XYZ file of C-alpha atoms in Angstrom:
761
model
C -71.972 35.978 -184.606
C -73.745 34.299 -181.689
C -75.125 36.820 -179.177
C -73.026 35.644 -176.219
C -69.827 36.060 -178.258
C -70.657 39.726 -178.790
C -70.288 40.287 -175.039
C -66.565 39.435 -175.210
C -63.542 41.487 -176.190
C -61.308 40.205 -178.989
C -58.917 38.199 -176.792
C -61.733 36.721 -174.703
C -63.581 35.701 -177.882
C -60.492 33.997 -179.291
C -60.026 32.079 -176.030
C -63.654 30.935 -176.165
C -63.816 29.880 -179.815
C -60.435 28.098 -180.156
C -61.864 24.888 -178.735
C -59.568 22.171 -180.102
C -56.120 21.268 -178.808
C -54.310 22.566 -175.716
C -55.135 26.131 -174.633
C -53.626 28.280 -171.869
C -55.583 31.347 -170.757
C -53.550 33.752 -168.621
C -56.221 35.722 -166.786
C -55.150 38.816 -164.891
C -57.229 40.028 -161.924
C -60.678 41.303 -162.880
C -60.195 40.295 -166.519
C -63.387 38.263 -166.991
C -61.857 34.838 -166.337
C -65.108 33.209 -165.218
C -66.985 34.571 -168.218
C -64.387 33.136 -170.599
C -64.445 29.743 -168.896
C -68.245 29.470 -168.826
C -68.772 30.814 -172.333
C -66.159 28.396 -173.635
C -68.189 25.498 -172.198
C -71.413 26.979 -173.552
C -69.771 27.405 -176.967
C -68.653 23.762 -176.979
C -72.254 22.701 -176.343
C -73.566 25.084 -179.000
C -71.067 23.598 -181.443
C -72.482 20.112 -180.851
C -70.381 18.655 -178.013
C -72.521 16.622 -175.596
C -72.519 18.374 -172.186
C -71.653 15.156 -170.335
C -68.478 14.922 -172.435
C -67.168 18.093 -170.755
C -65.285 17.962 -167.444
C -64.642 21.271 -165.652
C -62.541 21.227 -162.470
C -62.664 24.073 -159.940
C -61.395 24.702 -156.406
C -64.703 25.561 -154.677
C -68.233 24.233 -154.991
C -69.422 27.830 -155.166
C -67.374 28.395 -158.334
C -68.863 25.259 -159.890
C -72.422 26.385 -159.069
C -71.808 29.854 -160.510
C -70.290 28.274 -163.606
C -73.345 26.095 -164.226
C -75.701 29.019 -163.619
C -73.915 31.119 -166.249
C -73.801 28.278 -168.767
C -77.520 27.702 -168.232
C -78.274 31.269 -169.334
C -76.809 30.412 -172.739
C -77.731 26.756 -173.335
C -80.580 26.129 -170.876
C -80.998 22.888 -168.909
C -78.119 21.214 -170.751
C -75.819 23.000 -168.295
C -76.861 20.576 -165.544
C -75.355 17.697 -167.493
C -71.840 19.158 -167.564
C -69.463 17.478 -165.123
C -68.473 20.603 -163.196
C -67.160 20.539 -159.626
C -64.121 20.643 -157.403
C -61.256 18.203 -157.875
C -62.321 16.495 -154.664
C -66.047 16.270 -155.423
C -65.610 15.007 -159.006
C -63.004 12.452 -157.991
C -65.160 11.347 -155.047
C -68.008 10.668 -157.514
C -65.756 8.565 -159.700
C -64.263 6.745 -156.713
C -67.755 5.845 -155.442
C -68.377 4.053 -158.748
C -64.959 2.402 -159.039
C -64.125 1.909 -155.326
C -64.042 -1.892 -155.472
C -61.090 -1.764 -157.876
C -58.866 -0.320 -155.139
C -60.253 -2.307 -152.210
C -62.866 0.137 -150.903
C -66.646 -0.073 -150.526
C -68.673 2.523 -152.410
C -69.925 3.840 -149.044
C -66.442 4.874 -147.891
C -66.252 7.684 -145.334
C -64.471 10.957 -146.044
C -62.360 11.984 -143.038
C -62.117 15.692 -142.298
C -59.134 17.347 -140.615
C -60.349 16.567 -137.091
C -60.882 12.894 -137.955
C -57.381 12.620 -139.379
C -55.817 14.319 -136.364
C -57.758 12.092 -133.969
C -56.627 8.934 -135.755
C -53.018 10.123 -135.875
C -53.100 10.967 -132.158
C -54.324 7.435 -131.419
C -51.544 5.903 -133.518
C -48.864 8.103 -131.924
C -50.031 7.085 -128.440
C -50.178 3.391 -129.402
C -46.565 3.630 -130.575
C -45.586 5.183 -127.207
C -44.212 8.291 -128.910
C -44.118 11.763 -127.366
C -47.290 13.585 -128.505
C -45.536 16.934 -128.083
C -42.702 15.984 -130.419
C -45.030 14.127 -132.785
C -47.823 16.721 -132.738
C -50.749 15.454 -134.824
C -50.926 18.672 -136.879
C -47.284 18.497 -137.899
C -47.394 14.773 -138.688
C -50.585 15.237 -140.700
C -48.961 18.028 -142.722
C -45.942 15.811 -143.424
C -48.150 12.932 -144.612
C -50.263 15.306 -146.706
C -47.137 16.611 -148.423
C -46.005 13.060 -149.177
C -49.359 12.130 -150.720
C -49.433 15.341 -152.776
C -46.099 14.298 -154.262
C -47.208 10.697 -154.910
C -44.926 9.287 -152.230
C -46.328 6.073 -150.742
C -45.379 4.861 -147.238
C -42.920 2.383 -148.792
C -41.340 5.077 -150.979
C -41.183 7.402 -147.973
C -39.274 4.791 -145.944
C -36.767 4.395 -148.783
C -36.270 8.138 -149.338
C -33.011 9.077 -147.599
C -33.643 12.818 -147.866
C -37.061 12.615 -146.174
C -35.723 10.352 -143.447
C -32.842 12.761 -142.819
C -35.260 15.694 -142.553
C -37.338 13.751 -140.024
C -34.241 12.803 -138.067
C -33.133 16.445 -137.957
C -36.563 17.422 -136.595
C -36.302 14.633 -133.967
C -39.244 12.749 -135.537
C -37.570 9.671 -137.085
C -40.717 7.500 -136.918
C -42.987 9.540 -139.188
C -42.596 6.916 -141.919
C -43.959 4.265 -139.525
C -46.862 6.515 -138.467
C -47.627 7.151 -142.151
C -47.742 3.398 -142.881
C -50.047 2.704 -139.908
C -52.262 5.690 -140.816
C -52.806 4.424 -144.364
C -53.486 0.916 -143.067
C -56.028 2.169 -140.517
C -57.828 4.388 -143.044
C -58.182 1.452 -145.430
C -59.357 -0.767 -142.588
C -61.922 1.859 -141.536
C -63.169 2.245 -145.104
C -62.181 5.901 -145.018
C -60.339 8.393 -147.190
C -59.039 11.773 -146.087
C -59.077 14.761 -148.449
C -55.618 13.966 -149.785
C -56.742 10.398 -150.492
C -59.474 11.635 -152.829
C -56.599 12.710 -155.093
C -54.073 10.037 -154.166
C -56.536 7.146 -154.555
C -57.851 8.666 -157.797
C -54.357 8.558 -159.253
C -53.901 5.033 -157.928
C -57.197 3.980 -159.532
C -56.133 5.358 -162.914
C -52.554 4.105 -162.662
C -53.568 0.534 -161.781
C -56.439 0.308 -164.275
C -55.179 1.788 -167.562
C -57.180 -0.472 -169.876
C -60.630 -0.233 -168.343
C -61.053 2.721 -165.973
C -58.725 5.170 -167.740
C -60.116 4.362 -171.179
C -63.676 4.631 -169.864
C -63.176 8.203 -168.643
C -61.028 9.253 -171.596
C -63.907 8.277 -173.868
C -66.379 10.015 -171.624
C -64.555 13.335 -171.161
C -63.709 14.677 -174.621
C -62.922 18.174 -173.282
C -61.210 19.040 -169.999
C -61.142 22.521 -168.440
C -59.302 23.553 -165.266
C -59.939 26.772 -163.349
C -57.279 28.446 -161.141
C -54.616 26.229 -162.671
C -51.840 28.069 -160.824
C -53.189 26.539 -157.586
C -52.824 22.906 -158.669
C -50.277 20.646 -157.018
C -48.087 17.919 -158.479
C -50.695 15.213 -157.862
C -53.610 17.116 -159.407
C -51.569 17.803 -162.526
C -50.514 14.127 -162.691
C -54.198 13.085 -162.705
C -55.064 15.686 -165.347
C -52.323 14.325 -167.607
C -53.721 10.793 -167.218
C -56.889 12.034 -168.920
C -55.335 14.009 -171.780
C -51.747 12.824 -172.416
C -51.723 9.586 -174.408
C -50.913 8.349 -177.907
C -52.923 10.121 -180.634
C -54.720 12.219 -178.020
C -56.347 15.415 -179.368
C -55.193 17.041 -176.095
C -58.406 19.021 -175.736
C -57.446 20.707 -172.499
C -57.963 24.335 -171.507
C -56.390 25.671 -168.305
C -57.182 29.123 -166.948
C -55.107 30.884 -164.324
C -52.662 33.606 -163.371
C -49.130 32.867 -162.217
C -49.118 36.237 -160.411
C -51.874 34.911 -158.122
C -50.178 31.643 -157.148
C -50.311 31.859 -153.339
C -50.864 28.329 -152.040
C -47.400 26.785 -151.928
C -48.018 25.952 -148.248
C -50.804 23.622 -149.452
C -48.538 21.983 -151.993
C -49.488 24.096 -155.017
C -46.626 24.574 -157.466
C -46.343 27.592 -159.738
C -44.235 25.479 -162.106
C -47.406 23.776 -163.382
C -48.529 26.955 -165.132
C -45.053 28.331 -165.910
C -44.002 25.094 -167.638
C -47.337 24.209 -169.237
C -46.070 25.004 -172.736
C -43.203 22.520 -172.304
C -45.736 19.706 -171.740
C -48.064 20.678 -174.612
C -46.092 21.635 -177.710
C -49.026 22.839 -179.861
C -50.250 25.166 -177.154
C -52.285 28.296 -177.930
C -51.879 31.024 -175.299
C -54.308 33.899 -174.715
C -53.557 36.712 -172.261
C -56.527 38.521 -170.698
C -54.871 41.793 -169.727
C -57.783 44.240 -169.492
C -58.908 44.698 -165.896
C -62.641 45.475 -165.598
C -62.572 45.700 -161.784
C -60.124 48.335 -160.606
C -59.205 51.918 -161.434
C -55.882 52.868 -163.017
C -53.917 53.793 -159.862
C -54.675 50.391 -158.307
C -53.866 48.459 -161.494
C -50.584 50.270 -162.129
C -49.501 49.862 -158.509
C -50.101 46.119 -158.854
C -48.086 46.011 -162.102
C -45.155 47.822 -160.506
C -45.195 45.502 -157.508
C -45.278 42.188 -159.362
C -42.587 43.328 -161.779
C -40.092 42.589 -158.990
C -40.705 38.830 -159.359
C -38.370 37.334 -161.966
C -40.110 33.983 -162.428
C -43.362 34.904 -164.182
C -45.266 35.007 -167.457
C -44.859 38.586 -168.793
C -48.081 40.590 -169.063
C -49.253 44.178 -168.770
C -52.576 44.623 -166.988
C -54.494 47.783 -167.908
C -57.791 49.440 -167.079
C -60.072 51.921 -168.817
C -62.070 52.696 -165.656
C -60.300 56.006 -165.226
C -57.489 57.169 -162.962
C -59.630 56.938 -159.830
C -58.698 57.678 -156.216
C -55.072 57.464 -155.180
C -54.046 54.834 -152.651
C -54.118 55.919 -149.015
C -51.162 55.055 -146.796
C -51.955 55.002 -143.085
C -49.162 55.061 -140.516
C -49.878 54.259 -136.864
C -47.682 54.302 -133.795
C -49.068 50.988 -132.493
C -51.344 48.235 -133.744
C -54.039 49.588 -131.414
C -53.876 52.960 -133.120
C -53.928 51.190 -136.494
C -57.261 49.604 -135.540
C -58.735 52.967 -134.574
C -57.549 54.760 -137.700
C -58.904 52.070 -139.997
C -62.279 52.365 -138.245
C -62.094 56.166 -138.665
C -61.488 55.874 -142.406
C -64.312 53.349 -142.763
C -66.650 55.840 -141.063
C -65.427 58.549 -143.420
C -66.046 56.409 -146.489
C -69.516 55.415 -145.280
C -70.489 59.036 -144.645
C -68.710 60.833 -147.477
C -68.989 58.248 -150.278
C -72.037 56.278 -149.016
C -70.185 52.976 -149.239
C -72.139 50.077 -147.753
C -70.692 47.774 -145.109
C -70.701 44.780 -147.461
C -68.572 46.746 -149.944
C -65.704 47.041 -147.450
C -63.031 44.495 -146.538
C -60.118 44.501 -144.094
C -57.453 42.038 -145.237
C -54.579 40.823 -143.087
C -51.697 38.373 -143.333
C -52.615 36.305 -140.254
C -56.010 35.640 -138.642
C -54.766 36.759 -135.220
C -54.670 40.371 -136.483
C -58.469 40.606 -136.595
C -58.904 41.238 -132.852
C -57.964 44.934 -132.718
C -60.156 45.790 -135.712
C -63.069 43.963 -134.097
C -62.607 46.121 -130.975
C -62.966 49.393 -132.873
C -65.667 48.268 -135.280
C -67.743 47.236 -132.253
C -66.981 50.546 -130.565
C -68.130 52.432 -133.669
C -71.233 50.219 -134.004
C -70.163 48.982 -137.449
C -71.385 45.422 -138.136
C -68.648 43.028 -139.242
C -68.013 39.340 -139.811
C -64.742 37.462 -139.429
C -64.119 34.680 -141.924
C -61.807 31.813 -141.091
C -63.340 30.938 -137.717
C -65.004 27.692 -136.717
C -66.992 26.233 -139.606
C -70.590 25.215 -138.980
C -69.698 21.614 -139.761
C -66.911 21.678 -137.142
C -69.227 22.481 -134.207
C -69.385 19.662 -131.671
C -73.128 19.033 -131.719
C -73.120 18.997 -135.524
C -70.194 16.571 -135.657
C -71.903 14.351 -133.064
C -75.004 13.845 -135.208
C -72.874 13.475 -138.328
C -70.892 10.809 -136.467
C -74.058 8.738 -136.035
C -74.997 9.277 -139.683
C -71.529 8.262 -140.871
C -71.615 5.097 -138.766
C -75.066 4.303 -140.156
C -73.644 3.936 -143.677
C -70.135 2.714 -142.815
C -69.640 0.463 -139.765
C -65.877 0.458 -140.359
C -65.612 4.212 -139.662
C -63.394 4.092 -136.573
C -63.414 7.827 -135.811
C -67.209 8.048 -135.989
C -67.548 4.991 -133.762
C -65.200 6.372 -131.108
C -67.061 9.691 -131.170
C -70.564 8.314 -130.542
C -70.036 4.973 -128.771
C -70.552 6.567 -125.364
C -72.321 9.766 -126.385
C -74.844 10.370 -124.973
C -73.350 8.573 -121.985
C -74.524 4.978 -121.812
C -72.022 3.362 -119.457
C -69.257 2.450 -121.915
C -66.205 3.979 -120.269
C -62.818 4.909 -121.686
C -61.277 1.685 -120.388
C -63.767 -0.403 -122.384
C -63.258 1.714 -125.500
C -59.465 1.312 -125.174
C -59.970 -2.465 -124.878
C -62.042 -2.468 -128.079
C -59.362 -0.465 -129.891
C -56.583 -2.775 -128.642
C -58.538 -5.892 -129.628
C -59.033 -4.478 -133.124
C -55.305 -3.816 -133.457
C -54.461 -7.278 -132.150
C -56.916 -9.269 -134.316
C -56.916 -7.136 -137.456
C -60.675 -6.727 -137.175
C -62.520 -3.425 -137.228
C -63.607 -1.837 -133.946
C -67.227 -2.489 -134.932
C -66.522 -6.209 -135.338
C -64.871 -6.236 -131.910
C -67.844 -4.714 -130.063
C -69.491 -8.081 -129.231
C -66.101 -9.728 -128.535
C -64.635 -7.373 -125.947
C -64.343 -8.401 -122.297
C -66.303 -5.875 -120.244
C -68.668 -5.508 -117.293
C -72.262 -6.694 -117.592
C -73.449 -3.080 -117.640
C -71.025 -2.153 -120.421
C -71.892 -5.285 -122.449
C -75.594 -4.470 -122.201
C -74.915 -0.890 -123.299
C -72.800 -2.119 -126.230
C -75.519 -4.542 -127.344
C -78.156 -1.803 -127.215
C -75.849 0.519 -129.159
C -75.274 -2.099 -131.877
C -79.036 -2.730 -132.158
C -79.667 1.005 -132.511
C -77.061 1.477 -135.257
C -78.356 -1.559 -137.151
C -81.886 -0.160 -136.982
C -80.563 3.124 -138.409
C -78.934 1.202 -141.259
C -82.188 -0.611 -142.047
C -83.966 2.741 -142.072
C -81.350 4.094 -144.514
C -81.963 1.236 -146.951
C -85.473 2.429 -147.797
C -85.542 6.100 -146.797
C -84.080 9.356 -148.024
C -81.367 11.235 -146.147
C -83.769 13.537 -144.273
C -86.002 10.722 -143.036
C -82.935 8.861 -141.771
C -81.401 11.964 -140.157
C -84.617 12.806 -138.258
C -84.907 9.182 -137.122
C -81.278 9.058 -135.959
C -81.422 12.431 -134.170
C -84.464 11.242 -132.191
C -83.510 7.626 -131.494
C -79.816 8.157 -130.751
C -80.739 10.162 -127.653
C -78.922 13.283 -128.881
C -81.948 15.592 -129.126
C -83.425 14.396 -125.827
C -80.115 15.074 -124.096
C -79.782 18.566 -125.595
C -83.364 19.529 -124.783
C -82.577 19.076 -121.074
C -80.103 21.967 -121.315
C -82.184 25.164 -121.446
C -79.239 27.523 -121.066
C -78.456 29.921 -123.899
C -75.577 27.682 -124.946
C -77.861 24.645 -124.885
C -80.493 26.404 -126.976
C -77.748 27.388 -129.426
C -76.703 23.754 -129.766
C -80.290 22.704 -130.501
C -80.514 25.462 -133.122
C -77.349 24.143 -134.776
C -78.707 20.586 -134.915
C -81.984 21.889 -136.350
C -80.013 23.888 -138.910
C -78.188 20.702 -139.902
C -81.501 18.857 -140.299
C -82.835 21.784 -142.354
C -79.794 21.397 -144.568
C -80.528 17.696 -145.063
C -84.133 18.579 -145.955
C -82.924 21.147 -148.483
C -80.568 18.547 -149.978
C -83.426 16.045 -150.361
C -85.835 18.587 -151.856
C -83.314 19.840 -154.428
C -84.522 18.351 -157.709
C -81.478 19.257 -159.814
C -80.307 16.431 -162.072
C -76.565 16.075 -161.553
C -75.874 13.729 -164.425
C -77.869 12.641 -167.478
C -77.355 8.974 -166.604
C -78.727 9.088 -163.056
C -81.675 10.552 -161.203
C -80.881 12.762 -158.192
C -79.392 10.651 -155.401
C -81.069 11.518 -152.092
C -79.487 8.778 -150.004
C -77.680 9.394 -146.765
C -74.392 8.293 -148.358
C -74.780 10.944 -151.063
C -75.620 13.641 -148.517
C -72.587 12.838 -146.364
C -70.306 13.075 -149.376
C -71.905 16.387 -150.328
C -71.290 18.088 -146.977
C -67.864 16.499 -146.471
C -66.660 18.420 -149.524
C -67.924 21.842 -148.414
C -65.464 24.668 -147.813
C -65.877 27.739 -145.596
C -66.202 29.979 -148.628
C -68.986 27.803 -150.029
C -71.163 28.731 -147.057
C -70.501 32.453 -147.240
C -73.731 34.420 -147.458
C -74.376 36.241 -150.738
C -76.471 39.084 -149.304
C -74.739 40.618 -146.331
C -74.572 43.936 -144.557
C -71.337 43.695 -142.643
C -67.717 44.688 -143.101
C -65.661 41.641 -144.087
C -62.547 40.718 -142.086
C -60.417 37.935 -143.541
C -56.919 36.801 -144.386
C -55.607 37.609 -147.848
C -55.563 33.902 -148.674
C -59.304 33.717 -148.009
C -59.991 36.828 -150.112
C -58.697 35.370 -153.370
C -61.414 35.480 -156.036
C -63.432 38.165 -154.212
C -63.769 41.884 -154.875
C -64.839 44.900 -152.822
C -65.393 48.566 -153.564
C -63.070 49.497 -150.693
C -60.168 47.399 -149.385
C -57.855 47.946 -146.409
C -54.645 45.896 -146.447
C -53.268 46.130 -142.912
C -50.139 45.175 -140.987
C -47.722 46.024 -143.805
C -44.536 45.592 -141.799
C -41.365 43.601 -142.322
C -41.633 40.113 -140.808
C -45.423 40.322 -140.848
C -46.151 41.083 -144.508
C -43.852 39.761 -145.905
C -43.916 37.034 -143.284
C -40.711 36.280 -141.391
C -41.069 32.663 -142.581
C -40.609 33.778 -146.195
C -37.283 35.538 -145.630
C -35.148 32.411 -146.016
C -35.671 32.013 -149.761
C -36.323 34.090 -152.848
C -39.190 31.747 -153.747
C -40.818 32.444 -150.393
C -40.462 36.198 -150.792
C -41.846 36.033 -154.332
C -44.933 34.209 -153.054
C -45.460 36.876 -150.385
C -45.287 39.502 -153.126
C -47.883 37.573 -155.135
C -50.026 37.470 -151.998
C -49.805 41.268 -151.669
C -50.633 41.520 -155.391
C -53.795 39.482 -154.747
C -54.669 41.741 -151.800
C -54.479 45.056 -153.627
C -56.238 43.783 -156.757
C -59.359 42.941 -154.686
C -60.094 46.696 -154.609
C -62.398 48.314 -157.152
C -62.244 52.041 -156.253
C -60.669 52.644 -152.853
C -57.478 51.067 -151.525
C -55.772 51.834 -148.217
C -52.474 50.334 -147.000
C -51.621 50.558 -143.302
C -48.733 49.727 -141.004
C -47.775 50.252 -137.364
C -44.398 51.420 -136.087
C -44.860 49.213 -133.033
C -46.821 46.024 -132.500
C -47.436 43.981 -129.379
C -46.139 40.450 -129.504
C -46.024 38.101 -126.506
C -46.929 41.046 -124.272
C -44.087 43.307 -125.424
C -44.176 46.264 -127.808
C -41.922 45.468 -130.760
C -40.530 48.146 -133.077
C -41.245 47.440 -136.742
C -40.192 48.725 -140.136
C -42.650 49.342 -143.006
C -42.927 46.522 -145.527
C -40.464 46.554 -148.417
C -43.458 46.123 -150.723
C -44.511 49.738 -150.110
C -41.219 50.892 -151.609
C -41.867 48.867 -154.781
C -44.826 51.064 -155.747
C -44.249 54.533 -157.246
C -45.134 57.449 -154.923
C -47.337 58.920 -157.685
C -50.001 56.351 -156.804
C -50.124 57.334 -153.107
C -52.430 59.962 -151.646
C -50.158 61.115 -148.841
C -46.885 62.945 -148.284
C -46.130 60.727 -145.292
C -42.575 59.479 -144.879
C -42.595 55.793 -144.043
C -39.062 55.271 -142.832
C -35.495 54.826 -143.957
C -34.765 56.465 -147.301
C -38.275 55.693 -148.470
C -40.599 58.634 -148.846
C -44.068 58.180 -150.192
C -45.251 61.354 -151.840
C -48.503 62.398 -153.442
C -47.093 62.920 -156.907
C -48.975 66.197 -157.304
C -48.565 69.779 -156.224
C -51.854 70.110 -154.351
C -51.916 69.864 -150.592
C -52.738 66.362 -149.366
C -54.804 65.508 -146.302
C -52.840 63.221 -143.999
C -54.809 60.270 -142.816
C -52.507 59.806 -139.837
C -53.341 63.218 -138.376
C -56.959 62.255 -137.720
C -59.736 61.806 -140.244
C -61.575 64.946 -141.377
C -65.051 65.326 -142.803
C -68.679 65.817 -141.857
C -68.981 62.911 -139.463
C -68.409 61.956 -135.833
C -64.780 61.821 -134.675
C -62.538 60.427 -131.975
C -64.347 57.318 -130.800
C -67.913 58.615 -131.072
C -70.399 56.812 -133.271
C -72.806 57.930 -135.953
C -76.346 58.857 -134.878
C -78.135 55.715 -133.737
C -80.935 54.138 -135.745
C -84.023 53.636 -133.596
C -85.949 50.360 -133.671
C -89.090 52.124 -132.370
C -90.578 55.590 -132.741
C -88.992 57.821 -130.042
C -92.135 59.984 -129.909
C -94.280 57.096 -128.643
C -91.623 55.473 -126.454
C -92.371 55.689 -122.714
C -89.597 54.269 -120.521
C -90.464 52.801 -117.116
C -88.544 53.113 -113.871
C -85.523 50.732 -113.833
C -86.620 49.470 -110.403
C -89.727 47.895 -111.975
C -87.832 45.775 -114.492
C -87.841 42.093 -113.493
C -86.633 38.814 -115.008
C -89.117 37.289 -117.441
C -90.593 40.614 -118.546
C -90.952 41.636 -122.189
C -89.392 45.054 -122.720
C -88.817 47.578 -125.464
C -85.473 49.306 -126.099
C -85.027 52.322 -128.366
C -82.195 50.863 -130.423
C -82.539 47.093 -129.995
C -86.334 46.819 -130.147
C -88.344 44.127 -128.379
C -86.734 41.594 -126.049
C -87.198 39.444 -122.972
C -85.278 39.872 -119.715
C -83.449 36.604 -119.074
C -81.920 37.491 -115.720
C -80.914 40.360 -113.437
C -77.809 40.406 -111.284
C -75.569 42.845 -109.430
C -75.962 45.138 -106.418
C -79.057 47.307 -105.980
C -77.399 50.431 -107.393
C -75.711 48.569 -110.238
C -78.287 46.052 -111.396
C -77.477 44.517 -114.789
C -80.151 42.943 -116.979
C -79.344 40.198 -119.479
C -81.852 40.681 -122.294
C -82.464 38.537 -125.373
C -83.587 40.794 -128.217
C -85.240 39.721 -131.456
C -83.960 40.117 -135.005
C -80.558 41.691 -134.317
C -77.005 40.463 -134.629
C -75.645 39.287 -131.235
C -79.144 39.255 -129.663
C -77.983 38.734 -126.062
C -77.134 42.071 -124.410
C -76.173 42.978 -120.854
C -77.507 46.424 -119.900
C -76.964 48.464 -116.728
C -80.490 49.328 -115.661
C -79.797 52.692 -114.051
C -78.643 54.013 -117.425
C -81.026 52.030 -119.618
C -84.344 53.247 -120.908
C -86.713 50.300 -121.090
C -90.449 50.250 -121.643
C -92.186 47.288 -119.963
C -94.600 45.524 -122.314
C -96.140 43.049 -119.807
């Protein structure tokens, strides 16, 4: 037996070695899903399948990278030749090659969410519709749903049910907005994220004899990760590749119906539940051994999910021992909930020596993070909130990317509008509106209308200079790699010169972000990985822009961290932590009030809670508040029904949680109540653990606060070395703003009369 096969249990090995025909792998949480998927690909290669004949589709670039890294350990460099990537990135690669067959140039732009919203807002205003009624977010969601269900603008207009829904919501013109949006995207040579799927299906559907056959011959084996998260359109594309006359149907899908939590994005659980109806000769393997969590956590998850009727039956089990029971934390208010969670985190850090990066606080909505941030800061516990503004969404980053996008695609309307008068060059809003109107009137692109628009002499001169600059950037891109072009554009567009004039902390931060972007381009260019056996690495600007357009927030998450993680449960899927706190377990919050209208909605909320508790390896705490502030008023809440669906024997508390529900310890020994205040050998009640000093206290010699002046270098016991940026306030209450080196949140404001600072110069 090959060595890598010996690492697998019997069911995993069977799933890896049964390579021919349709295969469904039901992978429970922590069951070794990634190992099975990667070893299956490695086994195919070891059995003689060419790596470039294997297509593996994932949902994040990070998953694809990890997959290739694991395959490489078994088969070496051949792993780089496997087509492994997200649905969007793989389809974008194919669309670049075949773009002309659907009326696009190979250099098409990929619109992000902001681009789409901006274009929709423009269309809504042009149609003289109320932007409050036709909010861009809502319209975009409606169009996205239509595309995900393969509904074209024409089909939408003819669908009586959709039109009735729009009429009921007082938005009867969505079908017209949809038609104009598609027209404008095509005209701009742009695709949004939904188009990368929609246009891929269109490409295959309209070209069955050449394009479809080409890729059917190329991809002999198709594998899909997280299959429960696919939508109707993704599954339709998959079937184009594998469902045809005399097809061997070499498809393997891996997933878990109990972790299907993305219905709001269009994912349908029916894809995995009904997979056997589509593929009659299906072999099904259930990975039921959980290698992640202890027995109390696993059994609690089993009991919870048993309440969903529509599911593939399975019994998850663990041999990691009984482990700690689950803590239940009751608080009077959400504020108290934040404090008690921070208390328990301190206890775990001191008693069990758990590291910050082994702890996660998971919540149903991102707005819940605030109160936990307050207490983690108060207790001096480093943390990071995921789900905030992505690096690539920051204004200065998007500004430079706008220039780069326009360099490779002059038809990109959103990029043009973003940078045409930025930095300011005398092309006002009135002139830009004229250009946009002329484009709509003549059917030309905005770029083509630049030299045609009627404008002042000053504006015409500015437009001509702008056009010359962009054309020079394009010429540079023809013979230079992405980094050389990006440096050239950053300098000659005027962006860096403008930012360097702003020496405020915010201005310096913007320069740092632009430099970080340029560093990223350099890293992209210097990466010598061969993506495909047929092509050398593509270091062009077009390739770079596609690469970063397909990034997700989770792809940029640091691997080595020393902070407590705060994130929504949706963001936590696929992750694991030694200690997990699932908070806000109240009716109408978790489960969400929006799920109460249907059984399907409630079932998805239960699956979401299932995902939350199965992130925990050893320690799991569930918390709720009896009262929570909403819109400035304290609202009384009931504990979540989900708590009552887990047997009391798994809970480490005798706390009654309301109604007829009583959560007991399940044992005769006396239990310590978390809600009565945390006990143990550590600081309590809002105090923090002993500080760690950045310098040796024995050699530290503080100076008189009256001597501290702006511009001085100073030393602080805890924060180390820094420079005083400014001093303000009355004589008796002077406050110094100090920029320290090498710490998180380096800017600190310190009251001098209480501070101990040693002056270094």
